[in-house]
PDB file of C-alpha atoms in Angstrom:
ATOM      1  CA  UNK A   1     -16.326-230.366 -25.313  1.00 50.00           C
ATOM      2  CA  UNK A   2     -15.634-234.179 -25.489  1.00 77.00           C
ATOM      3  CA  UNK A   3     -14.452-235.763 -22.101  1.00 86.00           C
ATOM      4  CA  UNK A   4     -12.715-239.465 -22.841  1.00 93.00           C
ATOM      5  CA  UNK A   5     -13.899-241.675 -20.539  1.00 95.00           C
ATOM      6  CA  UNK A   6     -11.808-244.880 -18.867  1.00 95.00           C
ATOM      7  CA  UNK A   7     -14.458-247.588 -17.606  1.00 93.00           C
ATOM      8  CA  UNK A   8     -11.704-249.807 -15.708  1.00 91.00           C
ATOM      9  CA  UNK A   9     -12.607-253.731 -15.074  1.00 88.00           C
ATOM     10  CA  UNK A  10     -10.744-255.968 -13.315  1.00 85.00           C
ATOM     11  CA  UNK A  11     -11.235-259.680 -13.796  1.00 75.00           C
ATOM     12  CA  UNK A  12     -13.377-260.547 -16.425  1.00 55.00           C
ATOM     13  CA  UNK A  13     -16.117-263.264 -14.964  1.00 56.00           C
ATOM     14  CA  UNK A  14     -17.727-265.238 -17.066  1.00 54.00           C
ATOM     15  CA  UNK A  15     -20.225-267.275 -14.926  1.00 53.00           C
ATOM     16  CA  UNK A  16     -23.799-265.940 -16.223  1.00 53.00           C
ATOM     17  CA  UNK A  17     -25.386-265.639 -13.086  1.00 53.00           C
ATOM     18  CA  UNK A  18     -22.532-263.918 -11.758  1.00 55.00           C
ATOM     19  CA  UNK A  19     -20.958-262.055 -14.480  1.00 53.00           C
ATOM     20  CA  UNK A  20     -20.004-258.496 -13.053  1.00 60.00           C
ATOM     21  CA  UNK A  21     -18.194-257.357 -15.902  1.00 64.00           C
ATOM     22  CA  UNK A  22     -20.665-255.199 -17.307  1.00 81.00           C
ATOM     23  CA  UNK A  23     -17.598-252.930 -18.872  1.00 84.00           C
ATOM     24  CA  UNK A  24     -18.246-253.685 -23.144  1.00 89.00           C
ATOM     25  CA  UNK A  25     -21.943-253.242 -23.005  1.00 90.00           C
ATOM     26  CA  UNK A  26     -21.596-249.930 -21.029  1.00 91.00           C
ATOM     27  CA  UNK A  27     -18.719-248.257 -23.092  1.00 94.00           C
ATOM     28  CA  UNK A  28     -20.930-249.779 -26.540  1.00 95.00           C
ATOM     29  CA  UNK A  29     -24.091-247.826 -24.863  1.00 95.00           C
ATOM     30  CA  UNK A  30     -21.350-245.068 -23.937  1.00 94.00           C
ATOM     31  CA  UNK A  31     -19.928-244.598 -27.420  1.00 95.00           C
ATOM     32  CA  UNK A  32     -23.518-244.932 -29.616  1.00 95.00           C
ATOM     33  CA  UNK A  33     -24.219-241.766 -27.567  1.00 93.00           C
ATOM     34  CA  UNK A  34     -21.508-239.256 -28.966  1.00 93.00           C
ATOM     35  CA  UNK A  35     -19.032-240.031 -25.822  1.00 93.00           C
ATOM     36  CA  UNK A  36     -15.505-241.181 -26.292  1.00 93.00           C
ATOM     37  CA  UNK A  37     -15.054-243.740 -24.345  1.00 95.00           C
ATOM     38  CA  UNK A  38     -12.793-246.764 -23.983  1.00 95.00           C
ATOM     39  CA  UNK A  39     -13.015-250.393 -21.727  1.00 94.00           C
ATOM     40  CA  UNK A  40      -9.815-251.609 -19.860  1.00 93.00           C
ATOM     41  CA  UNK A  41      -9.863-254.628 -18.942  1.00 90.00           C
ATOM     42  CA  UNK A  42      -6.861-254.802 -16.506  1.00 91.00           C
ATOM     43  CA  UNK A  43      -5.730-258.592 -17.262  1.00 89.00           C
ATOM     44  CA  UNK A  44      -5.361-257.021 -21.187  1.00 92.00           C
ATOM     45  CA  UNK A  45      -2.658-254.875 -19.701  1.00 94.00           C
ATOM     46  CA  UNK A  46      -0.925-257.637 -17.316  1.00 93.00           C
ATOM     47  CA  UNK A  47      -2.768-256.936 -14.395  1.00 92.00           C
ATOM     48  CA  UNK A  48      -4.592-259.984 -13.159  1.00 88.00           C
ATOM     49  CA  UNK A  49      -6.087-260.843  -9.704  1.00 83.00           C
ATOM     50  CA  UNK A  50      -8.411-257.466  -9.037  1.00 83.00           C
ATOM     51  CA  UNK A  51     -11.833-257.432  -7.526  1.00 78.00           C
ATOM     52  CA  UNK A  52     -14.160-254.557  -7.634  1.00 75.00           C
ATOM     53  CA  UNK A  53     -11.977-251.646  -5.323  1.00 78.00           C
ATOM     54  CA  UNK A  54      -8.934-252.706  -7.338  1.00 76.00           C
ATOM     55  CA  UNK A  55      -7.017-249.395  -5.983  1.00 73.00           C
ATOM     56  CA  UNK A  56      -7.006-250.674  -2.267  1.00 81.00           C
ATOM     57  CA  UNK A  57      -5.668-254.231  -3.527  1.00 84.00           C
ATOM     58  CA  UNK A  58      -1.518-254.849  -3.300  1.00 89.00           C
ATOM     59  CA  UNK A  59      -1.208-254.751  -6.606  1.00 90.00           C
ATOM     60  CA  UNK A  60      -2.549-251.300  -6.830  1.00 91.00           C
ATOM     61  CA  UNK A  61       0.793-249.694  -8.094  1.00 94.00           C
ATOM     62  CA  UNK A  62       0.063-251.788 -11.118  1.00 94.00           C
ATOM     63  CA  UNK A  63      -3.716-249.959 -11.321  1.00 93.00           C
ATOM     64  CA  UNK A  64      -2.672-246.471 -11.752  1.00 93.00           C
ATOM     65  CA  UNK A  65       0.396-247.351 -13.890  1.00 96.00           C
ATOM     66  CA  UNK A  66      -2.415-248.775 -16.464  1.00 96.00           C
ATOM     67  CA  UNK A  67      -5.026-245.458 -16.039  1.00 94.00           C
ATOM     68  CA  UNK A  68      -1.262-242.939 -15.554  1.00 95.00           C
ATOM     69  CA  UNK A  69      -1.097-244.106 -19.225  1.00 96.00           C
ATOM     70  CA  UNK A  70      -4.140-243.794 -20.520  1.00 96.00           C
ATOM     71  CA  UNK A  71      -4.701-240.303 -19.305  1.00 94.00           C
ATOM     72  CA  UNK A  72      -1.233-239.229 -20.931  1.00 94.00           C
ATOM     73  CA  UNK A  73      -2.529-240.972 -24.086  1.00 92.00           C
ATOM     74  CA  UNK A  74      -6.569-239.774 -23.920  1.00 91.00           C
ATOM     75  CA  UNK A  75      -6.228-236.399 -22.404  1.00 86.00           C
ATOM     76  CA  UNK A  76      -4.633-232.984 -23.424  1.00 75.00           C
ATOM     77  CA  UNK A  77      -2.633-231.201 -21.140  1.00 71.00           C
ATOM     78  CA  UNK A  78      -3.736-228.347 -20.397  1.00 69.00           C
ATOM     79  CA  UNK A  79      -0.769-226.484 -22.503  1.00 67.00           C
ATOM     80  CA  UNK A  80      -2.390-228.055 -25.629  1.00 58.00           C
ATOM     81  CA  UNK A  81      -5.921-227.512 -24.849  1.00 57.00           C
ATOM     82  CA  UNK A  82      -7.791-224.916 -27.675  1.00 60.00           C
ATOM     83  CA  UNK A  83      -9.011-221.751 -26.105  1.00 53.00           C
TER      84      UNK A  83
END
C-alpha cells in the first residue's frame, strides 16, 4: 500500500553554511526508494515568510490551506479506497 508523502518547507535559504532546506534531496532519496512523495515549498504556493514551526506562525491559515489541498489531491477518501 503506497502512502503519498508531503515534505513541507518554508523559506528556501540559500546561504551554504546555513541552508536548512534540505526538502529536494530528501523527497529525490524519498522517491528512488519506491515512495510517492512530493516537496512543497510554501513560497511556490504564495506563502512566504515561514520558519521551521510554520503552523504556530500568523500566517498559519495560509499553511493548511496549501497541505488541505494537497491531501484532497494525493489521498483517496476512504469511499474510493480498494478493499
Amino acid at each position: 500500500m503506497g502512502v503519498p508523502i508531503a515534505w513541507v518547507t518554508g523559506e528556501n535559504r540559500t546561504i551554504p553554511s546555513v541552508n536548512r532546506n534540505n526538502g529536494p534531496s530528501q523527497v529525490a532519496f524519498l522517491q528512488q526508494a519506491g515512495c510517492a512523495a512530493e516537496h512543497l515549498l510554501l513560497k511556490d504556493f504564495g506563502v512566504t515568510g515561514n520558519g521551521n514551526l510554520m503552523l504556530f506562525e500568523d500566517n498559519n491559515k495560509q499553511v493548511f490551506d496549501v497541505i488541505r489541498d494537497w491531501l484532497a489531491k494525493s489521498v483517496a477518501s476512504p469511499s474510493n479506497r480498494k478493499a
